[in-house]
Short mmCIF file of C-alpha atoms in Angstrom, two decimals:
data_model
loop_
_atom_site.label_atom_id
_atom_site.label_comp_id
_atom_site.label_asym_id
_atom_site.label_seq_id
_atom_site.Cartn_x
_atom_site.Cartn_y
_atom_site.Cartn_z
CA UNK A 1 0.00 0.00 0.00
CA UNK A 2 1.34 3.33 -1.21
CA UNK A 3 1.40 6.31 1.82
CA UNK A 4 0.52 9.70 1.12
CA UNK A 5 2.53 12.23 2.48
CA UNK A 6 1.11 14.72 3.87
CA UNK A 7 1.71 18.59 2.19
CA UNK A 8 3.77 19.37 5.25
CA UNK A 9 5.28 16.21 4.81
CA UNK A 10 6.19 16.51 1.23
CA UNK A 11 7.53 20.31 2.35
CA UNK A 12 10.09 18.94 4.35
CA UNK A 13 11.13 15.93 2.22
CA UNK A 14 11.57 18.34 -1.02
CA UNK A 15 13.65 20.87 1.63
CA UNK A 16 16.04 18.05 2.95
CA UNK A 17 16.53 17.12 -0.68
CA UNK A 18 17.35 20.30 -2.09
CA UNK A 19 19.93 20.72 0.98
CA UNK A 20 21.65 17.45 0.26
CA UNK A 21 21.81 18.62 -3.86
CA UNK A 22 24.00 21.77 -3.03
CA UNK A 23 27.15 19.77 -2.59
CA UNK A 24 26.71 18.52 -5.96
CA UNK A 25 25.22 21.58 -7.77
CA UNK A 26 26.86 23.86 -6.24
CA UNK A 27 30.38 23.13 -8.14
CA UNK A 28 28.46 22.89 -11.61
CA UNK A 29 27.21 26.45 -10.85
CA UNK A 30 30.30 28.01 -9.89
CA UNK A 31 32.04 26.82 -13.11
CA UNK A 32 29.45 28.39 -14.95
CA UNK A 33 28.84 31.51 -13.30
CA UNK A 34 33.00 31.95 -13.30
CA UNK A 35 33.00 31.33 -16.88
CA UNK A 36 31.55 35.35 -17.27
CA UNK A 37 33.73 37.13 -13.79
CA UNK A 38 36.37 38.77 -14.50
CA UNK A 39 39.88 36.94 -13.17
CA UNK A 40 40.15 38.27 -9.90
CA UNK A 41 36.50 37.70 -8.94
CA UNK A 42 36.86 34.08 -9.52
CA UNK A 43 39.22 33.41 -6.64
CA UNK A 44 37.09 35.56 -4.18
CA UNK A 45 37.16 34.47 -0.64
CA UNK A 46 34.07 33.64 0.38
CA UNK A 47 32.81 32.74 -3.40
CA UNK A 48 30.13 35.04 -4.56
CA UNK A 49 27.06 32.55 -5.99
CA UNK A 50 26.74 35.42 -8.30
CA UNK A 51 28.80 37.19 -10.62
CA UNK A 52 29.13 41.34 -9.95
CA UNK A 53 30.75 41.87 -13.61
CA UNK A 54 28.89 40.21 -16.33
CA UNK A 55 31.83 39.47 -19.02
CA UNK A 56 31.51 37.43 -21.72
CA UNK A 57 34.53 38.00 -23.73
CA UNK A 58 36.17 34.80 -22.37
CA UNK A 59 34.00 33.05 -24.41
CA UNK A 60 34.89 34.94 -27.49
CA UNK A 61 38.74 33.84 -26.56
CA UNK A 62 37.94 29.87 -26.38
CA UNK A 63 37.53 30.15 -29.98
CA UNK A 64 40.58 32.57 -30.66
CA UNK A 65 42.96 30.67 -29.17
CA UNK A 66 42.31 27.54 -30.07
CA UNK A 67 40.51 25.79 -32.73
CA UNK A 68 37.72 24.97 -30.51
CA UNK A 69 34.80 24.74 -33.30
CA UNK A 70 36.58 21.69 -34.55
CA UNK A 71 37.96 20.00 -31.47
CA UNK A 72 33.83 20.37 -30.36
CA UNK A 73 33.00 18.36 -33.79
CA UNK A 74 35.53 15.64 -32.63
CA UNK A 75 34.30 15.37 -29.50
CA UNK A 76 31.17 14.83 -31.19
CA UNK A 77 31.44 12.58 -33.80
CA UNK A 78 33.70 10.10 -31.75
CA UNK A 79 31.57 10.04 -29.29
CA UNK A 80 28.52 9.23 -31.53
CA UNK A 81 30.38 6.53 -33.58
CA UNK A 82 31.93 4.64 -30.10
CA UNK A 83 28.09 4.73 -29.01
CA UNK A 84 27.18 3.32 -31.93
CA UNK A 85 29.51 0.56 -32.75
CA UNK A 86 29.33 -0.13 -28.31
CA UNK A 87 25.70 -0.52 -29.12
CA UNK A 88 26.29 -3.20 -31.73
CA UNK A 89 28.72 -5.31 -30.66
CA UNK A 90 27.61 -5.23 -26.90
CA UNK A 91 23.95 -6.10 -28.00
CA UNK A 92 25.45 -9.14 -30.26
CA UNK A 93 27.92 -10.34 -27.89
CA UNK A 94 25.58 -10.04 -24.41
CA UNK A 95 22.78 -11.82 -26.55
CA UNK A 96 25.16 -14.61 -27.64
CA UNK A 97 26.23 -15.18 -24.04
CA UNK A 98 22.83 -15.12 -22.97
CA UNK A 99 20.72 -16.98 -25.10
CA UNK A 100 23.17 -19.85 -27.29
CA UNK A 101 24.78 -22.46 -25.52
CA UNK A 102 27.95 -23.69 -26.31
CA UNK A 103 30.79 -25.24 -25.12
CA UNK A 104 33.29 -23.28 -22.81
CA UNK A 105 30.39 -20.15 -23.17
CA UNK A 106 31.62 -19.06 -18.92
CA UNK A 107 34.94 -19.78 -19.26
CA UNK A 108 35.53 -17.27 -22.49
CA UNK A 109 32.75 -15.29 -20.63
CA UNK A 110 35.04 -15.40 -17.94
CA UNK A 111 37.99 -14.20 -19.95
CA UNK A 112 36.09 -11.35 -21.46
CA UNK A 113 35.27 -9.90 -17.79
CA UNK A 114 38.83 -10.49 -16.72
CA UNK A 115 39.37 -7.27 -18.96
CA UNK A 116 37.61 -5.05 -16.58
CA UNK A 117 39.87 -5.73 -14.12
CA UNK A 118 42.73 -4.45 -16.51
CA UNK A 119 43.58 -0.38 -16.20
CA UNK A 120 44.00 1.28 -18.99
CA UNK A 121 47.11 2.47 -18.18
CA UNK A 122 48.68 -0.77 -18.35
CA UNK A 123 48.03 -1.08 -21.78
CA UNK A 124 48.69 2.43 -23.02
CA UNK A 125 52.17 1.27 -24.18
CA UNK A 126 51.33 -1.72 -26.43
CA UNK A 127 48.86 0.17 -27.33
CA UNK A 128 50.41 2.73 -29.27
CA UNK A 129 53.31 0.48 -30.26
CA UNK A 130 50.49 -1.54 -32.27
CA UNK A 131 48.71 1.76 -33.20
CA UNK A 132 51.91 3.00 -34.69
CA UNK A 133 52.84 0.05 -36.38
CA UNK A 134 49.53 0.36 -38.23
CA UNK A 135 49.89 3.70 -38.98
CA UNK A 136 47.00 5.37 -37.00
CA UNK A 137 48.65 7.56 -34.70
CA UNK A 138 47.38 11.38 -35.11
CA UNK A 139 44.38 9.85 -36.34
CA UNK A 140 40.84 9.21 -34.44
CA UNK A 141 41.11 5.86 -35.21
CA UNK A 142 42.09 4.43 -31.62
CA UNK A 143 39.91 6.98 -29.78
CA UNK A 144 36.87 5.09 -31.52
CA UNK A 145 38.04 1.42 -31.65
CA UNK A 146 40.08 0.98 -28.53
CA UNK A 147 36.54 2.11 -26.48
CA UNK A 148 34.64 -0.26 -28.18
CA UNK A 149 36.45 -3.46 -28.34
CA UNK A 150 38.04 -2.23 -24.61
CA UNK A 151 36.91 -2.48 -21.18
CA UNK A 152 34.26 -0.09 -21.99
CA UNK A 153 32.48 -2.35 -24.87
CA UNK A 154 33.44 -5.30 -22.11
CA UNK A 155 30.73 -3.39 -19.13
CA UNK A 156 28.47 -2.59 -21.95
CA UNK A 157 28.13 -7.05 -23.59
CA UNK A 158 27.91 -7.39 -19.44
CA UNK A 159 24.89 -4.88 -19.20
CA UNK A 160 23.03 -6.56 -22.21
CA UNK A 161 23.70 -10.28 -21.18
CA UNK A 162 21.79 -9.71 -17.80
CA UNK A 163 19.41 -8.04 -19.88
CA UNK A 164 18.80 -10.60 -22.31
CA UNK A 165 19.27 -14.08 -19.15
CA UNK A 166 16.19 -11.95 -17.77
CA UNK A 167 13.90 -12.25 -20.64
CA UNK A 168 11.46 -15.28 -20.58
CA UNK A 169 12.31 -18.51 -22.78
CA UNK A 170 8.95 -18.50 -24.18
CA UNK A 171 9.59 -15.02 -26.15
CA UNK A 172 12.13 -17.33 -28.17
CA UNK A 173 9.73 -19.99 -28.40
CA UNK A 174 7.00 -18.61 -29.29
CA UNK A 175 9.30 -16.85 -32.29
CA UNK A 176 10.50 -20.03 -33.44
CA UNK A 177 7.03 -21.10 -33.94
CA UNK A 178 6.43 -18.63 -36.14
CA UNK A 179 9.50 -19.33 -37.93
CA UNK A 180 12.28 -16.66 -36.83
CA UNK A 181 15.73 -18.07 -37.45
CA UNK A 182 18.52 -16.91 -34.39
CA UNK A 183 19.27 -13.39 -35.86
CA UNK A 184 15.40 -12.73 -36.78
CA UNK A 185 14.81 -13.57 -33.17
CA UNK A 186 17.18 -11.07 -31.71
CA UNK A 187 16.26 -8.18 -33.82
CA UNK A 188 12.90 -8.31 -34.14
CA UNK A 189 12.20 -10.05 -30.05
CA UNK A 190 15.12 -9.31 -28.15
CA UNK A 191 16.26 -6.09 -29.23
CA UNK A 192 13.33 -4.06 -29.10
CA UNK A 193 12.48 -5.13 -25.59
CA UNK A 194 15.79 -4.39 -24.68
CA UNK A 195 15.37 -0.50 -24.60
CA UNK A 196 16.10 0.59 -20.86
CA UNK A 197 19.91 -1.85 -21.07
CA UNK A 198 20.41 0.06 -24.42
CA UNK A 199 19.92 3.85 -23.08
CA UNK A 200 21.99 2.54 -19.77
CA UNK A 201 25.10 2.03 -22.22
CA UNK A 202 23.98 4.55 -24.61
CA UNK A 203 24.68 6.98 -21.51
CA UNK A 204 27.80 6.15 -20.00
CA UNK A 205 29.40 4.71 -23.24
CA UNK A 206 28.97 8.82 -24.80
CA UNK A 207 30.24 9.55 -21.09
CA UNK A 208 32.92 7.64 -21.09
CA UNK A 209 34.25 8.72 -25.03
CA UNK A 210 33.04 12.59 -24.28
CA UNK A 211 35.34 12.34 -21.32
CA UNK A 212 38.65 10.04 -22.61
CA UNK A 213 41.72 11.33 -21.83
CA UNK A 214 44.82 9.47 -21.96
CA UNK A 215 44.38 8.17 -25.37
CA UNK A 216 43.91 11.29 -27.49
CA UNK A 217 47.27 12.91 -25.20
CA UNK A 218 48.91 9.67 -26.12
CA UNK A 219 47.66 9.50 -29.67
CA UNK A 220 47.26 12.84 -30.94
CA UNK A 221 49.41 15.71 -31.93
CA UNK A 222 47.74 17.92 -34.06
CA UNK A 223 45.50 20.69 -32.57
CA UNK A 224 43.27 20.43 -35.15
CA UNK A 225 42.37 16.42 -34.20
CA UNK A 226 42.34 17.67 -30.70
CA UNK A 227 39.45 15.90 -28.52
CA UNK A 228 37.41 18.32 -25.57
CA UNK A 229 39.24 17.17 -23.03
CA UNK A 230 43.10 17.74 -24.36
CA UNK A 231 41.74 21.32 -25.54
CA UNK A 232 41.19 22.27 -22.13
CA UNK A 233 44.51 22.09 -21.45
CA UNK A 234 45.78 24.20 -23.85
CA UNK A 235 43.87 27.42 -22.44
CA UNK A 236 47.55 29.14 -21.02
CA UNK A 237 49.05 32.21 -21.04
CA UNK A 238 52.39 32.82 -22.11
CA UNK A 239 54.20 31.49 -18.96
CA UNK A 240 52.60 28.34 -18.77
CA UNK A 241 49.87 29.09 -16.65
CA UNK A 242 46.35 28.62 -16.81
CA UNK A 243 43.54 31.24 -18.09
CA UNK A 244 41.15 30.35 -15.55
CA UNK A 245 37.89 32.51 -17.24
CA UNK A 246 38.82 30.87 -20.52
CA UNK A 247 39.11 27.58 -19.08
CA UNK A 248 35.97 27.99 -17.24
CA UNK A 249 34.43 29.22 -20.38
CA UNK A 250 35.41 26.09 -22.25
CA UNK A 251 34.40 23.57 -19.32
CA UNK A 252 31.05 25.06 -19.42
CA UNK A 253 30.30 24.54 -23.40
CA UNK A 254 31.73 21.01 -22.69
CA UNK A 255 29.45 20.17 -19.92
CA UNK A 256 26.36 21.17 -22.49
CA UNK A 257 25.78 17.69 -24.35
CA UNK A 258 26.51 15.71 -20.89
CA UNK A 259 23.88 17.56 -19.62
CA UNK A 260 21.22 16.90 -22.66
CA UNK A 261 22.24 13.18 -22.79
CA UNK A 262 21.23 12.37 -19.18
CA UNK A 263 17.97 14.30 -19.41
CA UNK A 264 16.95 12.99 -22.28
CA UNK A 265 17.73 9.22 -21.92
CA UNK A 266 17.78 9.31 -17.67
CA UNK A 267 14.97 7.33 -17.26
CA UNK A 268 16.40 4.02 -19.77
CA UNK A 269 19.62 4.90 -17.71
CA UNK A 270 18.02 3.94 -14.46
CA UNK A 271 15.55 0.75 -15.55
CA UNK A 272 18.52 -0.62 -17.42
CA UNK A 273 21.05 -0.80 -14.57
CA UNK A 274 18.00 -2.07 -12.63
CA UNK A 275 17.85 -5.09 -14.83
CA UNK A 276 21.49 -5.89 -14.98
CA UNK A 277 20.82 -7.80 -11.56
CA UNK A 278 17.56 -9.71 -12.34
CA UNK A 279 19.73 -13.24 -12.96
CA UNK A 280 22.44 -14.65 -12.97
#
């Protein structure tokens, strides 16, 4: 039986949760609201909530100094294309573990897991010796595979197998009946109902490329292939040190599609992490 709170009830709830969101808002707002003070307003003791000098020319310099139009498109499109090809190959591989037996199917599940447990740092080094023997280095080429045949595209076939083990045998039954082969079964059965495990890796796979670091320092050298995240750096004076309005400015137009990917797929994002437990 569902209680009703009461309105002095639901007062006090909605108070004590807008208290406990400050912590995490409240850094999110200063970065913004820095973005348009002038420099020594930023580092004001105690911090003003709100700036006294509206300035937006810091703005204007993210794009003078660096090309910062471009490195956004980067951040973009590799982000979109390691969603993409997560979505794919997690879906296939977390079905295939799920639903067809065959012999050794834990054990090489098993292996596959053991790559979460791997940091990426470890690897960085073999990595770009194989990159480089290849010829891809200054290219976007490892930003987009490495992600999705990495430990990220290993969390994302783990997400979708629970998925799928939860869905009832009879769905597949039922399909074979009516004469849908293995593939015919996934796409037109499995993978429709498998929305909320989708949006769950949709979210933090986009995350997880809008935010990669390491590689594109390690990989890239050309400011023009530059990802978000390695631009941000480059916001210095001629000393070395940081621009901290420009920087802020930057951070803020990064934070934009983070923001618009969780609202808009927040909901998936929660039902599918709730299913990843259902069964074993």
């Amino acid at each position: 039986m569902n209680a009703r709170l009461s309105p002095k009830a639901k007062v006090a709830v909605y108070g004590a949760l807008c208290v406990l969101a400050i912590p995490f808002v409240f850094p999110t707002w200063w970065m913004v609201t820095s973005s348009v003070k002038p420099v020594s307003e930023i580092f004001a003791f105690p911090p003003s909530p709100f700036p006294t000098h509206v300035r937006f020319g810091a703005y204007r310099e993210v794009f003078a100094l660096q090309p910062f139009a471009r490195q956004y498109l980067n951040s973009a499109y590799i982000a979109a294309v390691v969603t993409l090809g997560t979505l794919v190959v997690s879906s296939l591989a977390g079905y295939a573990f799920a639903r067809i037996r065959f012999r050794g199917q834990h054990l090489l599940f098993l292996v596959v897991l053991i790559g979460l447990l791997i940091p990426s740092e470890v690897t960085i080094v073999p990595l770009f010796q194989m990159v480089n023997s290849l010829g891809l280095v200054d290219t976007h080429w490892p930003l987009i595979l490495v992600p999705v045949l990495g430990a990220p595209g290993v969390l994302a076939t783990f997400i979708m197998r629970q998925f799928f083990l939860a869905l009832p045998a009879e769905l597949e039954e039922a399909a074979r009946v009516d004469g849908l082969g293995r593939f015919g079964t996934f796409r037109r059965i499995a993978l429709p109902l498998a929305r909320p495990a989708l949006g769950a890796v949709a979210i933090f796979t986009f995350l997880h490329s809008w935010n990669l670091y390491l590689e594109p320092v390690v990989f890239l050298s050309t400011p023009e292939k530059f990802t978000l995240p390695q631009a941000l750096t480059q916001f210095v004076d001629a000393y070395g040190g940081p621009l901290w309005n420009v920087q802020l400015s930057a951070a803020s137009l990064t934070a934009i599609p983070v923001l618009i990917v969780f609202v808009i797929a927040q909901r998936q994002f929660i039902e599918g992490l709730a299913h990843t437990g259902v069964k074993g």
